[in-house]
Amino acid sequence: MTVLEKPPTPGQPGFISFIPESAPFSAEQRDWLNGFFAGFLAEQAAASPSLPAAADPAFADPMAGGEDDEAPWHDPTIVLPERMEMAKDKPLRRRMMAAMAQQDCGQCGYTCETYADEIVQQAEERLNLCVPGGKETARMLKKLIEEMGGGATDPDQEKAKAEARAAARLEPKVPTERGYSREAPVEARFLSTTLLNRGASEKATWHVEFDLEGAGLDYTVGDSFGVYPTNDRELVRAVIKAIDAPADFPIAGKTLEQVLTEDMSLSPAPDMLFELISYMVGGERKAKAKALAQGEDPDGDAATLDVLAALHKFPGIRPDPEAFVECLEGLQPRLYSISSSPKVDRHRLSLTVDHVRYEIEGEGRMRLGVASTFLSSALVSGTPLKVYIQRAHNFALPADPATPIIMVGPGTGVAPFRAFLHDRMAEQAPGDAWLFFGHQRKDCDFFYEDELLGLQERQVLTRLSLAWSRDADTPKTYVQDRMRAEGADLWSWLQRGAHFYVCGDAKRMAADVEKALVAIAMIHGGHDEKSAKAFVADLKKAGRYQADVY
């Protein structure tokens, strides 16, 4: 029987510091941080003991198998528990993939499948890169990591893990081309914003333009644009006030204010922050902080807690600024569907951005989307910013310009379809084009109205179907309702070989659009439900049903 020795703790011979020697901390700060992380990791190991390799046959070769399983969970409309149930008997790498949000959006720098593979091979240690999956995905990945010995204390096992990580990192990688990865952004210039809403609209949606000249970037319609935003300065100041720290406190060559503005995410509150808080409070507050750190929801408000709300929930704490920053996650870039075509002007690129604003009842402040606030109100013309192009995964115009296209894009989902239409106009493509667009009110929220009507007059846009959900004089109508109402013609287009596209909300709209298409196949194509679903699945396999959802 192998006896596992307790690893050395801070201050003991043989202890390996969690804090690099190059980090700008004093000896006292280094000791405090080492103690904090040692305690946190010890609790995590105790709560989630590692599984021996023999306990999971998939662990023996975590990269084996799965190539022919068609990943049935790879559908952004399926919730995580259902995806994990579908993948429960699959190898570890496939269960890792099922934990992702299934959007293949590229914000993590990978596809869902390759991100999972990199984690399993221990070439990627960051578990929080899946932006649409958020905490839910990160927690599931953390749980799956335990199957790889994530909580092991056996020195031999730790050595094996370290060697595996080193070997994975030494494997030759495809060189990262500057400007085409989140890891290698380039500089472009912000040009302007134009408000797309009118009158008494409840929304604020902006057409945002950038100058790419000198950036060395090429793109095609269907691609996305990655932007590195900064946090709202008022929010940053409120956070600094809440921890009662000086804004100019030095951290790694920057001030605390600069670090929180430029480098750290302030929403949502990470588990590690609640773990830090649990060390600083006692009694019932300690129990609540520890519960939140474990993903529990003791007061029913966990989903609303950004960093500032978390600090207000535990008033009076004064964490060391370095320790506080160490507990936050890095500020991630944001991806937006490109709404322009380089065939019109290769040096101009545009986005269609909805300014995210909402209130939490009783909180007394307006919550603001990080990137949408940054793009809509924080920049002046000529401001340089870090950007990159994210190449599309299976979202592009048909190779044959004569192929008909059907596009469903309510709200900001119209963005890539504006690009498609501009591209076809520049190419003088002969193929028919049908756009389903919708929003709340026709008089306020008809984005690009004059432009779309002009494209229709020029026969670039063959057909335009509109849906308004809050107009007083018409029934509440969504794009999926309009699809059903015009189902006979839509089915006829599909029989002519049309490609079908949808862009927008993954959880509700995209799922409802797919259900509508299944219904159309049943009503107008003579299918039963099973064969109608198979028809839609075949469209996807053939590349004739493509989605850009978020």
CSV table of C-alpha atoms in Angstrom, one decimal, residues 77-503:
chain,number,residue,atom,x,y,z
A,77,THR,CA,-30.3,24.7,-27.8
A,78,ILE,CA,-29.6,21.7,-25.6
A,79,VAL,CA,-29.0,22.6,-21.9
A,80,LEU,CA,-25.9,21.4,-20.2
A,81,PRO,CA,-27.4,18.6,-18.0
A,82,GLU,CA,-29.0,17.0,-21.1
A,83,ARG,CA,-25.7,17.3,-23.0
A,84,MET,CA,-23.8,15.6,-20.3
A,85,GLU,CA,-26.4,12.9,-20.1
A,86,MET,CA,-26.0,12.3,-23.8
A,87,ALA,CA,-22.2,12.0,-23.5
A,88,LYS,CA,-22.1,10.1,-20.2
A,89,ASP,CA,-20.6,6.9,-21.6
A,90,LYS,CA,-18.2,8.6,-24.0
A,91,PRO,CA,-14.5,9.1,-23.5
A,92,LEU,CA,-13.3,12.0,-21.4
A,93,ARG,CA,-12.5,14.2,-24.3
A,94,ARG,CA,-16.1,13.9,-25.6
A,95,ARG,CA,-17.6,14.7,-22.2
A,96,MET,CA,-15.3,17.7,-22.1
A,97,MET,CA,-16.7,18.8,-25.5
A,98,ALA,CA,-20.3,18.3,-24.3
A,99,ALA,CA,-19.5,20.7,-21.4
A,100,MET,CA,-18.9,23.5,-23.8
A,101,ALA,CA,-21.7,25.9,-24.9
A,102,GLN,CA,-21.8,24.2,-28.4
A,103,GLN,CA,-21.8,27.5,-30.3
A,104,ASP,CA,-18.3,27.1,-32.0
A,105,CYS,CA,-18.2,30.9,-31.6
A,106,GLY,CA,-14.4,31.0,-31.4
A,107,GLN,CA,-14.3,33.3,-28.4
A,108,CYS,CA,-12.2,30.7,-26.6
A,109,GLY,CA,-9.7,30.7,-29.5
A,110,TYR,CA,-10.8,27.1,-30.4
A,111,THR,CA,-13.9,25.2,-31.6
A,112,CYS,CA,-15.8,23.4,-28.8
A,113,GLU,CA,-14.1,20.1,-29.8
A,114,THR,CA,-10.5,21.4,-30.1
A,115,TYR,CA,-10.8,23.4,-26.8
A,116,ALA,CA,-11.8,20.1,-25.1
A,117,ASP,CA,-8.9,18.3,-26.7
A,118,GLU,CA,-6.4,20.9,-25.6
A,119,ILE,CA,-7.6,20.6,-22.0
A,120,VAL,CA,-7.5,16.8,-22.0
A,121,GLN,CA,-4.0,16.9,-23.4
A,122,GLN,CA,-3.1,19.4,-20.6
A,123,ALA,CA,-1.9,21.9,-23.2
A,124,GLU,CA,-4.6,24.4,-22.1
A,125,GLU,CA,-5.0,25.1,-18.4
A,126,ARG,CA,-7.6,27.9,-18.6
A,127,LEU,CA,-11.1,26.5,-17.9
A,128,ASN,CA,-13.0,29.8,-18.2
A,129,LEU,CA,-12.6,30.6,-21.9
A,130,CYS,CA,-16.0,29.5,-22.9
A,131,VAL,CA,-17.8,32.8,-22.8
A,132,PRO,CA,-21.3,31.7,-23.6
A,133,GLY,CA,-21.0,28.7,-21.2
A,134,GLY,CA,-19.8,31.0,-18.4
A,135,LYS,CA,-19.6,29.6,-14.9
A,136,GLU,CA,-21.7,26.6,-15.7
A,137,THR,CA,-19.2,25.3,-18.2
A,138,ALA,CA,-16.2,26.2,-16.1
A,139,ARG,CA,-17.5,24.3,-13.1
A,140,MET,CA,-18.3,21.2,-15.2
A,141,LEU,CA,-14.8,21.3,-16.8
A,142,LYS,CA,-13.4,21.6,-13.3
A,143,LYS,CA,-15.3,18.5,-12.2
A,144,LEU,CA,-14.1,16.5,-15.3
A,145,ILE,CA,-10.6,17.6,-14.6
A,146,GLU,CA,-10.7,15.7,-11.4
A,147,GLU,CA,-10.9,12.5,-13.5
A,148,MET,CA,-7.5,13.4,-14.7
A,149,GLY,CA,-6.1,13.5,-11.2
A,150,GLY,CA,-6.8,17.2,-10.7
A,151,GLY,CA,-6.8,16.9,-6.9
A,152,ALA,CA,-3.9,14.5,-6.6
A,153,THR,CA,-1.2,14.9,-3.9
A,154,ASP,CA,0.9,11.8,-4.8
A,155,PRO,CA,4.3,13.3,-5.8
A,156,ASP,CA,4.7,10.7,-8.5
A,157,GLN,CA,1.3,11.5,-10.0
A,158,GLU,CA,2.1,15.3,-9.8
A,159,LYS,CA,5.4,14.6,-11.6
A,160,ALA,CA,3.6,12.7,-14.3
A,161,LYS,CA,1.0,15.4,-14.7
A,162,ALA,CA,3.7,18.1,-15.0
A,163,GLU,CA,5.6,16.0,-17.6
A,164,ALA,CA,2.4,15.5,-19.6
A,165,ARG,CA,1.7,19.3,-19.6
A,166,ALA,CA,5.3,20.0,-20.7
A,167,ALA,CA,5.1,17.4,-23.5
A,168,ALA,CA,1.8,18.8,-24.7
A,169,ARG,CA,3.3,22.3,-24.8
A,170,LEU,CA,6.3,21.1,-26.8
A,171,GLU,CA,4.1,19.6,-29.5
A,172,PRO,CA,4.5,21.7,-32.7
A,173,LYS,CA,1.6,24.2,-33.0
A,174,VAL,CA,0.4,26.0,-36.1
A,175,PRO,CA,2.0,29.4,-36.0
A,176,THR,CA,-0.5,32.1,-34.9
A,177,GLU,CA,-1.0,34.6,-37.6
A,178,ARG,CA,-1.3,38.1,-36.2
A,179,GLY,CA,-4.8,39.5,-36.3
A,180,TYR,CA,-6.5,36.1,-36.7
A,181,SER,CA,-6.5,34.9,-33.1
A,182,ARG,CA,-7.4,36.2,-29.6
A,183,GLU,CA,-3.8,35.5,-28.7
A,184,ALA,CA,-2.4,37.8,-31.4
A,185,PRO,CA,-4.6,40.9,-31.9
A,186,VAL,CA,-3.6,43.8,-34.0
A,187,GLU,CA,-4.6,47.5,-33.9
A,188,ALA,CA,-7.4,49.0,-35.8
A,189,ARG,CA,-9.1,52.4,-35.4
A,190,PHE,CA,-12.6,53.2,-34.3
A,191,LEU,CA,-14.4,55.5,-36.7
A,192,SER,CA,-18.0,56.2,-35.8
A,193,THR,CA,-21.4,55.0,-34.4
A,194,THR,CA,-24.8,55.6,-35.8
A,195,LEU,CA,-28.0,54.9,-33.8
A,196,LEU,CA,-30.3,52.5,-35.6
A,197,ASN,CA,-33.3,52.9,-33.4
A,198,ARG,CA,-35.8,55.8,-33.8
A,199,GLY,CA,-38.4,57.6,-31.7
A,200,ALA,CA,-39.5,55.9,-28.5
A,201,SER,CA,-37.6,52.7,-28.9
A,202,GLU,CA,-36.8,50.7,-25.7
A,203,LYS,CA,-33.5,49.7,-27.3
A,204,ALA,CA,-30.2,51.4,-28.3
A,205,THR,CA,-28.6,49.6,-31.2
A,206,TRP,CA,-25.6,51.0,-33.0
A,207,HIS,CA,-24.0,50.6,-36.4
A,208,VAL,CA,-20.3,50.8,-35.5
A,209,GLU,CA,-17.6,51.4,-38.1
A,210,PHE,CA,-13.8,50.7,-38.0
A,211,ASP,CA,-10.9,51.6,-40.2
A,212,LEU,CA,-8.7,48.5,-41.0
A,213,GLU,CA,-6.2,50.4,-43.2
A,214,GLY,CA,-2.7,49.5,-41.9
A,215,ALA,CA,-4.0,46.6,-39.7
A,216,GLY,CA,-3.1,44.0,-42.3
A,217,LEU,CA,-6.5,42.3,-41.9
A,218,ASP,CA,-8.6,40.5,-44.5
A,219,TYR,CA,-12.0,39.1,-43.9
A,220,THR,CA,-14.9,37.6,-45.7
A,221,VAL,CA,-18.6,37.7,-45.0
A,222,GLY,CA,-19.7,35.3,-42.3
A,223,ASP,CA,-16.5,36.0,-40.2
A,224,SER,CA,-16.7,37.6,-36.8
A,225,PHE,CA,-14.7,40.6,-35.3
A,226,GLY,CA,-13.0,40.3,-32.0
A,227,VAL,CA,-12.7,43.4,-29.8
A,228,TYR,CA,-10.8,43.8,-26.6
A,229,PRO,CA,-12.9,46.2,-24.5
A,230,THR,CA,-12.2,48.0,-21.2
A,231,ASN,CA,-14.5,48.2,-18.2
A,232,ASP,CA,-16.7,51.2,-17.5
A,233,ARG,CA,-14.8,53.7,-15.4
A,234,GLU,CA,-17.7,54.4,-13.0
A,235,LEU,CA,-18.0,50.7,-12.3
A,236,VAL,CA,-14.2,50.4,-11.7
A,237,ARG,CA,-14.3,53.4,-9.2
A,238,ALA,CA,-17.3,51.8,-7.4
A,239,VAL,CA,-15.4,48.5,-7.0
A,240,ILE,CA,-12.3,50.4,-5.7
A,241,LYS,CA,-14.5,52.2,-3.2
A,242,ALA,CA,-16.1,49.0,-2.1
A,243,ILE,CA,-12.7,47.4,-1.1
A,244,ASP,CA,-11.6,50.7,0.4
A,245,ALA,CA,-8.3,50.7,-1.6
A,246,PRO,CA,-6.3,53.6,-3.2
A,247,ALA,CA,-6.9,53.8,-6.9
A,248,ASP,CA,-3.2,54.3,-7.5
A,249,PHE,CA,-2.1,51.2,-5.6
A,250,PRO,CA,0.7,49.7,-7.7
A,251,ILE,CA,0.2,46.3,-9.2
A,252,ALA,CA,2.6,44.8,-11.8
A,253,GLY,CA,3.6,48.2,-13.2
A,254,LYS,CA,0.1,49.6,-13.3
A,255,THR,CA,-2.2,51.2,-10.9
A,256,LEU,CA,-5.1,49.3,-9.3
A,257,GLU,CA,-7.5,51.4,-11.4
A,258,GLN,CA,-5.7,50.6,-14.6
A,259,VAL,CA,-5.6,46.9,-13.9
A,260,LEU,CA,-9.4,46.8,-13.1
A,261,THR,CA,-10.2,48.9,-16.2
A,262,GLU,CA,-8.0,47.1,-18.7
A,263,ASP,CA,-7.3,43.6,-17.6
A,264,MET,CA,-9.8,42.1,-15.2
A,265,SER,CA,-13.4,40.9,-15.7
A,266,LEU,CA,-15.9,42.5,-13.2
A,267,SER,CA,-18.8,40.2,-14.1
A,268,PRO,CA,-19.8,37.7,-13.1
A,269,ALA,CA,-18.2,37.3,-9.6
A,270,PRO,CA,-15.8,34.3,-9.8
A,271,ASP,CA,-15.8,31.4,-7.3
A,272,MET,CA,-12.3,32.3,-6.1
A,273,LEU,CA,-13.6,35.8,-5.0
A,274,PHE,CA,-16.1,34.1,-2.7
A,275,GLU,CA,-13.4,31.8,-1.4
A,276,LEU,CA,-11.3,34.9,-0.5
A,277,ILE,CA,-14.2,36.5,1.2
A,278,SER,CA,-14.9,33.4,3.2
A,279,TYR,CA,-11.4,33.8,4.8
A,280,MET,CA,-12.3,37.4,5.8
A,281,VAL,CA,-15.7,36.9,7.4
A,282,GLY,CA,-17.2,34.6,10.0
A,283,GLY,CA,-20.3,32.9,11.1
A,284,GLU,CA,-23.3,32.9,8.8
A,285,ARG,CA,-21.5,35.2,6.3
A,286,LYS,CA,-18.6,32.7,6.1
A,287,ALA,CA,-21.0,29.9,5.4
A,288,LYS,CA,-22.7,31.9,2.6
A,289,ALA,CA,-19.4,32.8,1.0
A,290,LYS,CA,-18.2,29.2,1.0
A,291,ALA,CA,-21.5,28.0,-0.4
A,292,LEU,CA,-21.2,30.6,-3.3
A,293,ALA,CA,-17.7,29.5,-3.9
A,294,GLN,CA,-19.0,25.9,-4.4
A,295,GLY,CA,-21.6,27.0,-6.9
A,296,GLU,CA,-24.5,27.0,-4.5
A,297,ASP,CA,-27.1,29.7,-4.2
A,298,PRO,CA,-27.9,30.3,-0.5
A,299,ASP,CA,-30.0,33.5,-1.0
A,300,GLY,CA,-31.3,32.9,-4.6
A,301,ASP,CA,-29.3,35.8,-6.0
A,302,ALA,CA,-26.1,34.0,-7.2
A,303,ALA,CA,-26.9,34.6,-10.9
A,304,THR,CA,-27.1,38.4,-10.4
A,305,LEU,CA,-23.8,38.8,-8.5
A,306,ASP,CA,-21.2,40.7,-10.4
A,307,VAL,CA,-18.0,41.7,-8.6
A,308,LEU,CA,-19.5,44.9,-7.2
A,309,ALA,CA,-22.7,43.2,-6.0
A,310,ALA,CA,-20.6,40.5,-4.4
A,311,LEU,CA,-18.6,43.1,-2.4
A,312,HIS,CA,-21.9,44.8,-1.4
A,313,LYS,CA,-23.2,41.5,-0.2
A,314,PHE,CA,-20.3,41.2,2.2
A,315,PRO,CA,-19.8,44.9,3.3
A,316,GLY,CA,-16.9,46.0,5.3
A,317,ILE,CA,-14.2,43.6,4.0
A,318,ARG,CA,-10.9,45.2,3.0
A,319,PRO,CA,-9.0,42.6,1.0
A,320,ASP,CA,-5.4,43.2,0.0
A,321,PRO,CA,-5.6,44.7,-3.5
A,322,GLU,CA,-3.2,42.2,-5.0
A,323,ALA,CA,-5.0,39.3,-3.4
A,324,PHE,CA,-8.3,40.7,-4.7
A,325,VAL,CA,-7.0,41.1,-8.2
A,326,GLU,CA,-5.6,37.5,-8.1
A,327,CYS,CA,-9.1,36.2,-7.5
A,328,LEU,CA,-10.6,37.9,-10.5
A,329,GLU,CA,-10.7,36.5,-14.0
A,330,GLY,CA,-9.1,38.1,-17.0
A,331,LEU,CA,-11.2,40.4,-19.2
A,332,GLN,CA,-12.1,38.5,-22.3
A,333,PRO,CA,-12.4,39.8,-25.9
A,334,ARG,CA,-15.9,39.9,-27.3
A,335,LEU,CA,-17.0,38.6,-30.8
A,336,TYR,CA,-19.5,40.3,-33.1
A,337,SER,CA,-20.9,39.2,-36.4
A,338,ILE,CA,-19.5,41.4,-39.2
A,339,SER,CA,-22.2,43.4,-41.0
A,340,SER,CA,-20.1,44.6,-44.0
A,341,SER,CA,-18.5,43.2,-47.1
A,342,PRO,CA,-14.9,43.8,-48.0
A,343,LYS,CA,-16.0,43.7,-51.6
A,344,VAL,CA,-17.6,47.1,-51.0
A,345,ASP,CA,-14.6,48.6,-49.1
A,346,ARG,CA,-11.9,46.3,-47.9
A,347,HIS,CA,-10.6,48.9,-45.4
A,348,ARG,CA,-13.9,49.4,-43.7
A,349,LEU,CA,-15.6,47.0,-41.3
A,350,SER,CA,-18.9,47.4,-39.5
A,351,LEU,CA,-20.7,45.8,-36.6
A,352,THR,CA,-24.3,46.0,-35.4
A,353,VAL,CA,-24.2,46.3,-31.6
A,354,ASP,CA,-27.1,46.3,-29.1
A,355,HIS,CA,-26.1,48.3,-26.1
A,356,VAL,CA,-26.8,46.0,-23.1
A,357,ARG,CA,-28.4,47.8,-20.2
A,358,TYR,CA,-30.6,46.4,-17.4
A,359,GLU,CA,-31.4,46.9,-13.8
A,360,ILE,CA,-31.6,44.4,-10.9
A,361,GLU,CA,-34.7,45.1,-8.8
A,362,GLY,CA,-33.8,46.9,-5.6
A,363,GLU,CA,-30.1,47.4,-6.5
A,364,GLY,CA,-30.3,51.0,-7.5
A,365,ARG,CA,-27.8,51.0,-10.4
A,366,MET,CA,-27.8,50.3,-14.1
A,367,ARG,CA,-25.9,47.2,-15.2
A,368,LEU,CA,-24.0,47.8,-18.5
A,369,GLY,CA,-22.6,45.4,-21.0
A,370,VAL,CA,-18.8,45.7,-21.1
A,371,ALA,CA,-18.2,45.6,-24.8
A,372,SER,CA,-21.4,47.2,-25.9
A,373,THR,CA,-20.9,50.2,-23.6
A,374,PHE,CA,-17.2,50.4,-24.7
A,375,LEU,CA,-18.2,50.5,-28.4
A,376,SER,CA,-21.3,52.7,-28.1
A,377,SER,CA,-20.1,55.4,-25.8
A,378,ALA,CA,-16.5,55.2,-24.6
A,379,LEU,CA,-14.6,55.9,-27.8
A,380,VAL,CA,-13.9,58.9,-30.0
A,381,SER,CA,-13.2,58.8,-33.7
A,382,GLY,CA,-9.6,57.7,-34.4
A,383,THR,CA,-9.2,55.7,-31.1
A,384,PRO,CA,-6.9,52.7,-31.6
A,385,LEU,CA,-8.1,49.4,-30.1
A,386,LYS,CA,-7.0,45.7,-30.1
A,387,VAL,CA,-9.0,43.6,-32.5
A,388,TYR,CA,-8.8,40.3,-34.5
A,389,ILE,CA,-10.7,38.4,-37.2
A,390,GLN,CA,-12.3,35.1,-36.1
A,391,ARG,CA,-12.8,33.0,-39.2
A,392,ALA,CA,-16.3,31.5,-39.6
A,393,HIS,CA,-16.9,27.9,-38.9
A,394,ASN,CA,-19.5,26.6,-41.4
A,395,PHE,CA,-21.2,30.0,-41.9
A,396,ALA,CA,-20.7,31.3,-45.5
A,397,LEU,CA,-22.5,32.1,-48.7
A,398,PRO,CA,-23.0,29.2,-51.1
A,399,ALA,CA,-20.1,28.7,-53.5
A,400,ASP,CA,-22.5,29.1,-56.4
A,401,PRO,CA,-23.8,32.7,-56.5
A,402,ALA,CA,-26.9,31.5,-58.3
A,403,THR,CA,-28.0,29.4,-55.3
A,404,PRO,CA,-31.0,30.9,-53.5
A,405,ILE,CA,-30.5,31.9,-49.8
A,406,ILE,CA,-33.1,32.2,-47.0
A,407,MET,CA,-31.9,34.3,-44.0
A,408,VAL,CA,-33.5,34.6,-40.6
A,409,GLY,CA,-32.1,37.4,-38.5
A,410,PRO,CA,-34.2,39.3,-36.0
A,411,GLY,CA,-32.6,42.2,-34.1
A,412,THR,CA,-28.8,42.3,-34.4
A,413,GLY,CA,-29.1,38.9,-36.0
A,414,VAL,CA,-29.5,40.9,-39.3
A,415,ALA,CA,-25.8,41.8,-39.2
A,416,PRO,CA,-24.2,39.0,-41.2
A,417,PHE,CA,-27.1,39.0,-43.7
A,418,ARG,CA,-26.5,42.7,-44.4
A,419,ALA,CA,-23.0,41.6,-45.2
A,420,PHE,CA,-24.3,38.7,-47.4
A,421,LEU,CA,-26.5,41.1,-49.4
A,422,HIS,CA,-23.7,43.7,-49.8
A,423,ASP,CA,-21.4,40.9,-51.0
A,424,ARG,CA,-24.0,39.6,-53.5
A,425,MET,CA,-24.7,43.1,-54.7
A,426,ALA,CA,-20.9,43.8,-55.4
A,427,GLU,CA,-20.7,40.4,-57.2
A,428,GLN,CA,-23.9,41.0,-59.1
A,429,ALA,CA,-24.9,37.5,-58.0
A,430,PRO,CA,-28.0,36.1,-59.8
A,431,GLY,CA,-29.3,34.0,-56.8
A,432,ASP,CA,-32.5,34.9,-55.1
A,433,ALA,CA,-32.3,36.2,-51.5
A,434,TRP,CA,-35.1,36.1,-48.8
A,435,LEU,CA,-34.7,37.9,-45.5
A,436,PHE,CA,-36.9,37.4,-42.4
A,437,PHE,CA,-36.3,40.3,-40.0
A,438,GLY,CA,-38.1,41.3,-36.8
A,439,HIS,CA,-38.0,43.3,-33.7
A,440,GLN,CA,-40.3,45.1,-31.3
A,441,ARG,CA,-41.8,48.0,-33.3
A,442,LYS,CA,-41.7,48.8,-37.0
A,443,ASP,CA,-41.5,52.6,-36.5
A,444,CYS,CA,-38.7,52.4,-34.0
A,445,ASP,CA,-36.7,49.3,-34.6
A,446,PHE,CA,-36.6,48.6,-38.3
A,447,PHE,CA,-32.8,48.5,-38.7
A,448,TYR,CA,-31.3,49.5,-42.1
A,449,GLU,CA,-34.9,50.1,-43.4
A,450,ASP,CA,-34.0,52.4,-46.2
A,451,GLU,CA,-31.0,50.3,-47.2
A,452,LEU,CA,-33.0,47.0,-47.2
A,453,LEU,CA,-35.9,48.5,-49.2
A,454,GLY,CA,-33.3,49.9,-51.7
A,455,LEU,CA,-31.8,46.4,-52.1
A,456,GLN,CA,-35.2,45.1,-52.7
A,457,GLU,CA,-35.9,47.6,-55.4
A,458,ARG,CA,-32.6,46.6,-57.0
A,459,GLN,CA,-33.6,43.0,-56.8
A,460,VAL,CA,-30.6,42.1,-54.7
A,461,LEU,CA,-33.1,41.2,-52.0
A,462,THR,CA,-35.8,39.2,-53.6
A,463,ARG,CA,-38.2,39.0,-50.7
A,464,LEU,CA,-38.4,40.7,-47.2
A,465,SER,CA,-40.7,39.3,-44.5
A,466,LEU,CA,-41.1,41.3,-41.3
A,467,ALA,CA,-42.3,40.5,-37.8
A,468,TRP,CA,-43.1,43.0,-35.0
A,469,SER,CA,-43.7,41.7,-31.5
A,470,ARG,CA,-45.0,44.9,-29.8
A,471,ASP,CA,-46.8,47.0,-32.4
A,472,ALA,CA,-50.1,48.0,-30.9
A,473,ASP,CA,-52.2,47.6,-34.1
A,474,THR,CA,-50.9,44.1,-35.1
A,475,PRO,CA,-50.8,40.7,-33.3
A,476,LYS,CA,-47.5,39.8,-31.6
A,477,THR,CA,-45.4,38.2,-34.3
A,478,TYR,CA,-42.0,36.7,-34.3
A,479,VAL,CA,-39.8,35.6,-37.2
A,480,GLN,CA,-40.8,31.9,-36.6
A,481,ASP,CA,-44.4,32.9,-36.9
A,482,ARG,CA,-43.8,34.6,-40.2
A,483,MET,CA,-41.9,31.5,-41.4
A,484,ARG,CA,-45.0,29.4,-40.7
A,485,ALA,CA,-47.3,31.9,-42.3
A,486,GLU,CA,-45.2,31.8,-45.5
A,487,GLY,CA,-44.3,28.1,-45.2
A,488,ALA,CA,-45.5,27.0,-48.6
A,489,ASP,CA,-43.2,29.4,-50.4
A,490,LEU,CA,-40.4,28.7,-48.0
A,491,TRP,CA,-40.7,25.0,-48.7
A,492,SER,CA,-40.7,25.7,-52.5
A,493,TRP,CA,-37.4,27.6,-52.1
A,494,LEU,CA,-35.8,24.7,-50.2
A,495,GLN,CA,-36.9,22.4,-53.0
A,496,ARG,CA,-35.1,24.6,-55.4
A,497,GLY,CA,-31.9,24.1,-53.4
A,498,ALA,CA,-31.9,27.2,-51.2
A,499,HIS,CA,-29.5,27.4,-48.3
A,500,PHE,CA,-31.0,28.3,-45.0
A,501,TYR,CA,-29.3,30.6,-42.4
A,502,VAL,CA,-30.2,31.8,-38.9
A,503,CYS,CA,-28.4,34.3,-36.7
